[in-house]
Structure formats: structure tokens, C-alpha cells
Amino acid sequence: MIELSDIEIERKPVSSINKVDFSTLRFGDVFSDHMFEMTYANGFWSTPKIYPYGPITIHPSASILHYGQGVFEGMKAFRYRDGQTNIFRPHRHYQRFLRSSARMNIPAVPEEYFMSAMEHLIEMDREWVPKDKYKSLYIRPFVVATDEFLGLKTSDTYKFYIITGPVGNYYAEGINPVSLTTMPEYVRAVKGGSGEAKVPGNYANSIYPAWLARQRGYTQVLWLDALEHKYVEEVGSMNIFFMIGDTLVTAPLAGTILPGVTRDCVLFLAKKWGMKVEERPVSIDELIDAGKSGKLTEVFGSGTAAVISPVGHIHHDGHEIELDRNKMGPIARRMYDTITGIHHGEAEDPDNWCHLI
Ligand code: COI
């Protein structure tokens, strides 16, 4: 456990908080006053520091810059009405961070370091946790390989950082439906690759197809499986759910999709509410048919940044699947209201998801 006395602390002389308009927050362009850093060398993590958020120094030859040996997480903290701060499901995020680190051959940051670093940082910047409902403090822990070496190998040295910043909605659409298109000529991940880990390469690989999708008027890419280009996997920034008839269906965790923490919340709540739930391969043809026959009544994505995001339209190879383009469907709405209610301490926390600091 890192004690506060172990952390070297340099406070920002004057907070930047007064420069921030919390009423117009978007996602990912505002950062809190401080950041956390810890160093891995000679086989152990040491020298925890909290200092003013700002540029970092790294060797131009560091492996993260060339070969992408790194991992990250995306988490959120919320403000309760009584002022308490809730970090949402940090242990679940930590478990995924561990698995991602193992896939990238990065030494584990011990859980007690991860947790207390994050708690100390958020406690120092507690004024940055937005007071409004539907807004939150986004938390981005990440590890980068820092060896000064251009050969391709496991780095011997790393930095673990945590940065945070207040955020609003992830998509410009807010909570209005987004539109998706498949891109069968590109793939996000294949079994045995790193698709189920939260690592930079998965996201870097998706940037060009996502840009193309935007040029064609779609918000994001709906990724199909890499082998048959047939089964729907995820959206890159979120997992995806389909209401087909009376069943909520999503792709299984079979090695290529990110095991989303919000995905897990959706499955948990749907089962708790007595809904029929299936984690199984869903083909794009099944969705087109279900769209035509009216059996496909709702599509929505789930993610830490995206929370619950309705999908109003899916394009695939000349086929258009039309859903409600103007509003969230009832299942997505119930999920959104329940999950945001739990975030802010206004709905029952059904499975100890809230971690109060
Ligand atoms: C998250 O949802 O936390 C992510 O890391 C997705 C990212 C594209 C913002």
C-alpha cells in the first residue's frame, strides 16, 4: 500500500479550475490540476509522485513511441449529492488492467498501489469531480515502456501514470442515437491478437477506418469478425447490444472484443430484471433480417466513456437497418437511468459497484 507519506507531492501553485466551464464539458479535452507517476526499474515499482499535470519527458527511442508497448484503463468517478466521491468498479477495472498488462508483458502494478495512487490523486483534485448528474471525472491510468532502445524486446523500465479530467458526453450526439457502418475491408482484431486487451495498438488500428466512416456520414465503425467478416463484434469505443424479439443479445467474450465493465453492468441488470439474455455470435445478416421483419427493436452501445449510447442506424454493404433515429429505446433508457443513478448514489447499488472515497 502506498501511504500518502511515501508519495512525493508537488502542488500546483494556482488551480486552473476557474478557467473551466463545467456546463459545456465534452470528452477528453480538460485535465485536472495534478497527475500521478510511478517508475518501474530493477524489477520493482517505486518513487510515487503527484505533480502538476503537464508534458512528460521521454527518450525518443522509448519502446512505447515505436512499438506501442503500453496499456491503459478508462474509469470514472462521480459526485454524490451529499458530496461523497464514488469511483465506479475500480477493482473490476484493475482486473482488466492486469490482464492487458500480462498480454503486453508489462509488469503488474500491484492493486494496492493502483488503488491508493488513484484515491490520493482524486482526493487532491476532488473539486474537479463534476457536481452535475451525467457528468463525471474520467480517470485514465496507463503504463508506457520507457527503455532507451530501438530493438524490439520487452522493456526493462516503465512509467505508470494516472491523469484525470472532468467529462460530459463522449459523442457529439450526446445521448441521441449514433449511426454505424460496417467496414468489411478492415478488421479490428483476430483471436490470438490483442483485441481483448486495452492497449494502444487496437485503437491506433481503428483510427483510419473510423475516419473513413465519418467521411461517409457515420459516427463509428461496427466491427465484424476478422475471419468471416460476418459476425458483429464491437464498436471500438463501446460494446454493442441488440434487442431481438424478447431477447437482449451481445457478442460473446471469445478473445477479440474488449470485456467492457459497462457491458458487464448491462448483462447483470438485464438478468436481474428477468430479461432473456444471450451472449452469442450475431451475424450482420441476422440483424438485417431482424431489422426487416421488425424483430430488431433496439440497438445500443455500452462503455465507460459512452455509458449507454443508442444506435439509430446501421449501414452494411448497401443495406440500411433503421431504428429510432430520434430517441433512446425503452431498454437503453432504463439501462441508462439505472446505471447513471447508481453512479450518482441515487439508485440501489446491486453488486457493490460503488467505491466511496
Ligand atoms: C473508455 O470507454 O473508457 C475508453 O477507453 C474508450 C475510449 C475510446 C475513450
Coordinates of C-alpha atoms and ligand atoms in Angstrom, one line a residue:
M1 CA 0.0 0.0 0.0
I2 CA 1.4 3.4 -0.9
E3 CA 1.0 5.7 2.1
L4 CA 0.5 9.4 1.5
S5 CA 3.8 9.9 3.2
D6 CA 5.5 7.8 0.5
I7 CA 4.3 10.0 -2.3
E8 CA 6.4 13.0 -3.2
I9 CA 3.8 15.7 -3.7
E10 CA 4.3 19.0 -5.6
R11 CA 1.1 21.1 -5.6
K12 CA 0.2 23.3 -8.5
P13 CA 0.6 26.8 -7.1
V14 CA -2.7 28.1 -8.6
S15 CA -5.5 25.8 -9.6
S16 CA -6.8 26.0 -13.2
I17 CA -10.3 25.1 -12.2
N18 CA -11.7 28.6 -12.6
K19 CA -10.8 28.5 -16.3
V20 CA -13.1 25.5 -16.9
D21 CA -16.8 25.9 -17.8
F22 CA -18.3 22.7 -16.3
S23 CA -21.6 23.4 -18.1
T24 CA -20.1 22.7 -21.5
L25 CA -17.8 19.8 -20.9
R26 CA -17.2 17.4 -23.7
F27 CA -15.0 14.3 -23.5
G28 CA -11.2 14.3 -23.0
D29 CA -10.0 17.9 -23.6
V30 CA -9.9 19.2 -20.0
F31 CA -7.5 17.9 -17.4
S32 CA -7.4 18.3 -13.6
D33 CA -4.6 20.1 -11.8
H34 CA -2.5 17.0 -10.9
M35 CA -1.2 13.7 -12.2
F36 CA 0.4 10.6 -10.7
E37 CA 3.6 9.0 -11.7
M38 CA 5.5 5.9 -10.6
T39 CA 8.6 4.3 -12.0
Y40 CA 9.5 0.6 -12.7
A41 CA 13.2 -0.2 -12.8
N42 CA 15.4 -3.1 -11.5
G43 CA 12.4 -5.3 -11.0
F44 CA 10.1 -3.1 -8.8
W45 CA 7.8 -0.1 -8.8
S46 CA 9.0 2.9 -6.8
T47 CA 9.1 6.7 -6.4
P48 CA 5.4 7.5 -6.5
K49 CA 4.9 11.2 -7.2
I50 CA 1.9 13.6 -7.7
Y51 CA 2.7 16.8 -9.5
P52 CA 1.0 19.4 -11.7
Y53 CA -0.5 18.0 -14.9
G54 CA 1.8 18.8 -17.9
P55 CA 4.1 17.4 -20.5
I56 CA 6.3 14.5 -19.6
T57 CA 9.9 13.8 -20.7
I58 CA 10.6 10.5 -22.5
H59 CA 13.5 9.2 -24.6
P60 CA 12.8 9.5 -28.3
S61 CA 13.8 5.8 -28.6
A62 CA 11.4 4.6 -25.9
S63 CA 9.5 1.4 -27.0
I64 CA 6.1 2.9 -26.4
L65 CA 6.7 5.5 -29.1
H66 CA 7.8 2.9 -31.7
Y67 CA 6.3 -0.4 -30.9
G68 CA 3.4 0.6 -28.6
Q69 CA 4.3 -1.5 -25.6
G70 CA 1.7 0.1 -23.2
V71 CA -1.6 -0.5 -21.6
F72 CA -4.4 1.8 -20.3
E73 CA -7.7 1.8 -18.5
G74 CA -10.7 4.1 -18.6
M75 CA -12.6 4.6 -15.4
K76 CA -14.9 7.3 -13.9
A77 CA -15.6 9.0 -10.5
F78 CA -18.9 10.6 -9.7
R79 CA -20.1 13.1 -7.1
Y80 CA -23.0 12.2 -4.9
R81 CA -25.4 14.9 -3.8
D82 CA -24.0 14.8 -0.3
G83 CA -20.6 15.5 -1.6
Q84 CA -19.1 12.0 -1.4
T85 CA -16.9 10.7 -4.3
N86 CA -17.7 7.4 -5.9
I87 CA -15.1 5.6 -8.1
F88 CA -17.1 3.1 -10.2
R89 CA -16.0 -0.5 -10.1
P90 CA -12.3 0.1 -9.7
H91 CA -11.4 -3.5 -8.8
R92 CA -13.1 -4.8 -12.0
H93 CA -11.1 -2.2 -14.0
Y94 CA -7.9 -3.2 -12.2
Q95 CA -8.5 -6.9 -13.1
R96 CA -8.7 -6.0 -16.8
F97 CA -5.7 -3.7 -16.4
L98 CA -3.8 -6.8 -15.1
R99 CA -4.9 -9.0 -18.0
S100 CA -3.9 -6.3 -20.5
S101 CA -0.6 -5.8 -18.8
A102 CA 0.1 -9.6 -19.0
R103 CA -0.7 -9.6 -22.7
M104 CA 1.8 -6.9 -23.3
N105 CA 4.4 -8.5 -21.0
I106 CA 4.3 -5.4 -18.7
P107 CA 5.0 -6.0 -15.0
A108 CA 1.9 -5.7 -12.9
V109 CA 1.2 -2.6 -10.9
P110 CA 0.2 -4.0 -7.6
E111 CA -3.5 -3.5 -6.8
E112 CA -2.9 -1.6 -3.6
Y113 CA -0.6 0.8 -5.4
F114 CA -3.1 1.3 -8.3
M115 CA -5.9 1.9 -5.8
S116 CA -4.2 4.2 -3.4
A117 CA -2.5 6.2 -6.1
M118 CA -5.9 6.8 -7.7
E119 CA -7.5 7.6 -4.4
H120 CA -4.8 10.1 -3.4
L121 CA -4.9 11.8 -6.7
I122 CA -8.7 12.1 -6.8
E123 CA -8.7 13.3 -3.2
M124 CA -6.2 16.1 -4.1
D125 CA -8.3 17.1 -7.1
R126 CA -11.7 16.5 -5.5
E127 CA -13.1 19.8 -6.7
W128 CA -12.7 18.6 -10.3
V129 CA -15.3 15.8 -9.8
P130 CA -18.3 17.5 -11.5
K131 CA -21.3 18.2 -9.3
D132 CA -23.8 17.8 -12.2
K133 CA -25.5 14.5 -12.9
Y134 CA -24.5 12.9 -16.2
K135 CA -21.0 14.4 -15.8
S136 CA -18.0 12.7 -14.2
L137 CA -14.3 12.7 -13.6
Y138 CA -12.7 10.4 -16.2
I139 CA -9.7 8.6 -14.9
R140 CA -7.0 7.3 -17.3
P141 CA -4.3 5.1 -15.7
F142 CA -1.7 4.0 -18.2
V143 CA 1.7 2.3 -18.4
V144 CA 4.3 3.0 -21.0
A145 CA 7.6 1.2 -21.8
T146 CA 10.5 3.6 -21.4
D147 CA 13.7 1.7 -22.3
E148 CA 16.1 3.8 -24.4
F149 CA 16.5 1.1 -27.1
L150 CA 15.3 0.6 -30.6
G151 CA 15.5 -3.2 -30.7
L152 CA 12.1 -5.0 -30.4
K153 CA 12.0 -6.6 -27.0
T154 CA 10.3 -6.4 -23.6
S155 CA 11.3 -3.1 -22.0
D156 CA 13.0 -3.3 -18.6
T157 CA 11.7 0.1 -17.5
Y158 CA 8.2 1.6 -17.4
K159 CA 6.3 4.6 -16.1
F160 CA 2.8 4.3 -14.6
Y161 CA 0.8 7.5 -14.9
I162 CA -2.7 8.5 -13.9
I163 CA -4.3 11.6 -15.4
T164 CA -7.9 12.7 -14.8
G165 CA -10.3 15.2 -16.2
P166 CA -14.0 16.2 -15.9
V167 CA -16.1 15.0 -18.9
G168 CA -19.5 15.2 -20.4
N169 CA -20.9 13.1 -23.2
Y170 CA -18.5 11.1 -25.3
Y171 CA -20.3 11.5 -28.6
A172 CA -21.2 14.9 -30.1
E173 CA -24.7 13.4 -30.5
G174 CA -25.0 13.4 -26.7
I175 CA -27.4 10.7 -25.7
N176 CA -29.2 10.9 -29.1
P177 CA -28.8 7.9 -31.4
V178 CA -25.5 7.4 -33.3
S179 CA -25.1 5.8 -36.7
L180 CA -22.7 2.9 -37.5
T181 CA -21.3 1.4 -40.6
T182 CA -19.5 -1.9 -41.1
M183 CA -16.1 -1.8 -42.9
P184 CA -15.7 -5.3 -44.1
E185 CA -12.4 -4.4 -45.8
Y186 CA -10.8 -3.6 -42.4
V187 CA -10.6 -5.7 -39.2
R188 CA -10.1 -4.6 -35.6
A189 CA -8.9 -7.9 -34.0
V190 CA -8.4 -11.6 -34.5
K191 CA -8.3 -14.3 -31.9
G192 CA -4.8 -14.6 -30.5
G193 CA -4.2 -10.9 -31.2
S194 CA -4.7 -8.2 -28.6
G195 CA -8.3 -7.4 -29.2
E196 CA -9.5 -8.2 -25.7
A197 CA -6.7 -6.1 -24.1
K198 CA -6.9 -2.4 -23.6
V199 CA -3.8 -1.5 -25.5
P200 CA -2.9 1.4 -27.8
G201 CA -2.5 -0.7 -30.9
N202 CA -6.1 -1.8 -31.1
Y203 CA -7.2 1.8 -31.1
A204 CA -4.5 3.1 -33.4
N205 CA -5.5 0.4 -35.9
S206 CA -9.1 1.7 -35.9
I207 CA -8.4 5.3 -36.5
Y208 CA -8.2 5.3 -40.3
P209 CA -11.4 3.2 -40.8
A210 CA -13.2 5.3 -38.2
W211 CA -12.1 8.5 -40.2
L212 CA -13.4 6.9 -43.4
A213 CA -16.7 6.1 -41.7
R214 CA -17.1 9.7 -40.6
Q215 CA -16.3 10.9 -44.2
R216 CA -19.3 8.7 -45.2
G217 CA -21.5 10.3 -42.6
Y218 CA -21.4 7.6 -39.8
T219 CA -20.4 8.2 -36.2
Q220 CA -18.4 5.0 -35.8
V221 CA -17.4 1.6 -37.3
L222 CA -19.3 -1.5 -36.4
W223 CA -16.6 -4.1 -36.4
L224 CA -17.2 -7.5 -37.9
D225 CA -15.1 -10.6 -37.1
A226 CA -11.8 -10.9 -38.9
L227 CA -12.2 -14.4 -40.3
E228 CA -15.6 -14.5 -42.0
H229 CA -16.5 -10.7 -41.9
K230 CA -19.9 -11.9 -40.8
Y231 CA -20.3 -11.7 -37.0
V232 CA -20.7 -8.4 -35.2
E233 CA -18.1 -7.8 -32.6
E234 CA -18.0 -4.3 -31.0
V235 CA -17.6 -0.6 -31.9
G236 CA -14.1 0.1 -30.7
S237 CA -15.3 2.8 -28.2
M238 CA -18.1 0.6 -26.9
N239 CA -19.6 -3.0 -26.8
I240 CA -22.9 -3.5 -28.5
F241 CA -26.3 -4.9 -27.6
F242 CA -29.3 -5.9 -29.8
M243 CA -32.9 -6.3 -28.7
I244 CA -34.1 -9.1 -31.0
G245 CA -37.6 -10.2 -30.2
D246 CA -37.8 -10.6 -26.4
T247 CA -34.0 -11.3 -26.0
L248 CA -31.1 -9.0 -25.3
V249 CA -28.2 -10.3 -27.4
T250 CA -24.5 -9.4 -27.4
A251 CA -21.3 -10.9 -28.8
P252 CA -19.5 -13.4 -26.5
L253 CA -16.1 -12.7 -25.0
A254 CA -14.2 -15.0 -27.2
G255 CA -10.9 -13.3 -27.4
T256 CA -11.5 -10.5 -29.9
I257 CA -13.7 -8.0 -28.1
L258 CA -13.0 -5.8 -25.0
P259 CA -14.6 -7.2 -21.8
G260 CA -16.3 -4.0 -21.1
V261 CA -17.1 -3.1 -17.5
T262 CA -20.3 -1.4 -18.6
R263 CA -21.1 -4.4 -20.7
D264 CA -20.9 -6.5 -17.5
C265 CA -23.3 -4.0 -15.8
V266 CA -25.8 -4.3 -18.6
L267 CA -25.7 -8.1 -18.5
F268 CA -26.1 -8.1 -14.7
L269 CA -29.0 -5.7 -14.7
A270 CA -30.8 -7.3 -17.6
K271 CA -30.6 -10.7 -15.8
K272 CA -31.7 -9.1 -12.5
W273 CA -34.8 -7.6 -14.3
G274 CA -35.7 -11.1 -15.6
M275 CA -34.9 -10.4 -19.2
K276 CA -33.8 -13.1 -21.6
V277 CA -30.1 -12.5 -22.3
E278 CA -27.8 -14.3 -24.8
E279 CA -24.1 -13.9 -25.3
R280 CA -23.7 -15.5 -28.7
P281 CA -22.3 -14.7 -32.2
V282 CA -24.7 -12.4 -34.0
S283 CA -24.3 -12.2 -37.8
I284 CA -24.9 -9.0 -39.7
D285 CA -27.3 -10.9 -41.9
E286 CA -29.4 -11.9 -38.9
L287 CA -29.6 -8.2 -37.9
I288 CA -30.6 -7.2 -41.4
D289 CA -33.4 -9.8 -41.4
A290 CA -34.5 -8.9 -37.9
G291 CA -34.5 -5.2 -39.0
K292 CA -36.7 -6.0 -42.0
S293 CA -39.1 -8.2 -40.0
G294 CA -39.4 -5.7 -37.2
K295 CA -37.9 -8.1 -34.6
L296 CA -34.9 -5.8 -34.1
T297 CA -36.4 -3.2 -31.8
E298 CA -33.3 -1.6 -30.2
V299 CA -29.6 -1.3 -30.6
F300 CA -27.3 0.3 -28.0
G301 CA -23.7 0.5 -27.1
S302 CA -22.1 0.4 -23.7
G303 CA -18.8 1.7 -22.4
T304 CA -17.2 3.7 -19.7
A305 CA -16.8 6.8 -21.8
A306 CA -20.0 6.2 -23.8
V307 CA -22.1 4.9 -20.8
I308 CA -25.2 3.7 -22.8
S309 CA -25.4 5.1 -26.3
P310 CA -28.4 4.3 -28.5
V311 CA -27.8 3.4 -32.2
G312 CA -30.3 4.8 -34.7
H313 CA -29.0 3.4 -37.9
I314 CA -26.6 0.7 -39.2
H315 CA -25.3 0.5 -42.7
H316 CA -23.8 -2.7 -44.2
D317 CA -23.0 -3.3 -47.8
G318 CA -25.9 -1.4 -49.3
H319 CA -28.4 -2.5 -46.6
E320 CA -29.8 0.1 -44.1
I321 CA -31.0 -1.0 -40.8
E322 CA -33.3 1.7 -39.5
L323 CA -34.0 2.1 -35.8
D324 CA -35.4 5.1 -34.0
R325 CA -33.1 7.9 -35.0
N326 CA -34.6 10.4 -32.6
K327 CA -34.5 8.9 -29.2
M328 CA -33.3 6.1 -26.9
G329 CA -35.4 3.0 -26.9
P330 CA -37.0 1.9 -23.6
I331 CA -34.4 -0.8 -22.7
A332 CA -31.5 1.6 -23.3
R333 CA -33.3 4.3 -21.4
R334 CA -33.9 2.0 -18.4
M335 CA -30.2 0.9 -18.5
Y336 CA -29.0 4.5 -18.8
D337 CA -31.2 5.8 -16.0
T338 CA -30.3 2.9 -13.7
I339 CA -26.6 3.0 -14.3
T340 CA -26.3 6.8 -14.1
G341 CA -28.5 6.5 -10.9
I342 CA -26.0 4.0 -9.4
H343 CA -23.1 6.2 -10.4
H344 CA -24.6 9.2 -8.5
G345 CA -25.8 7.2 -5.5
E346 CA -29.4 7.7 -6.4
A347 CA -30.3 4.1 -7.3
E348 CA -29.6 0.9 -5.3
D349 CA -26.1 -0.4 -5.9
P350 CA -26.9 -4.0 -6.6
D351 CA -23.5 -5.6 -6.5
N352 CA -21.1 -3.3 -4.6
W353 CA -20.0 -1.4 -7.7
C354 CA -19.5 1.9 -5.9
H355 CA -16.2 2.6 -4.2
L356 CA -16.6 5.6 -1.9
I357 CA -13.5 7.7 -1.0
Ligands
COI1 C1 -13.5 4.1 -22.3 O1 -14.7 3.9 -22.6 O2 -13.1 4.4 -21.2 C2 -12.4 4.0 -23.4 O3 -11.3 3.9 -23.0 C3 -12.8 4.2 -24.8 C4 -12.0 5.3 -25.4 C5 -12.2 5.2 -26.9 C6 -12.4 6.6 -24.9

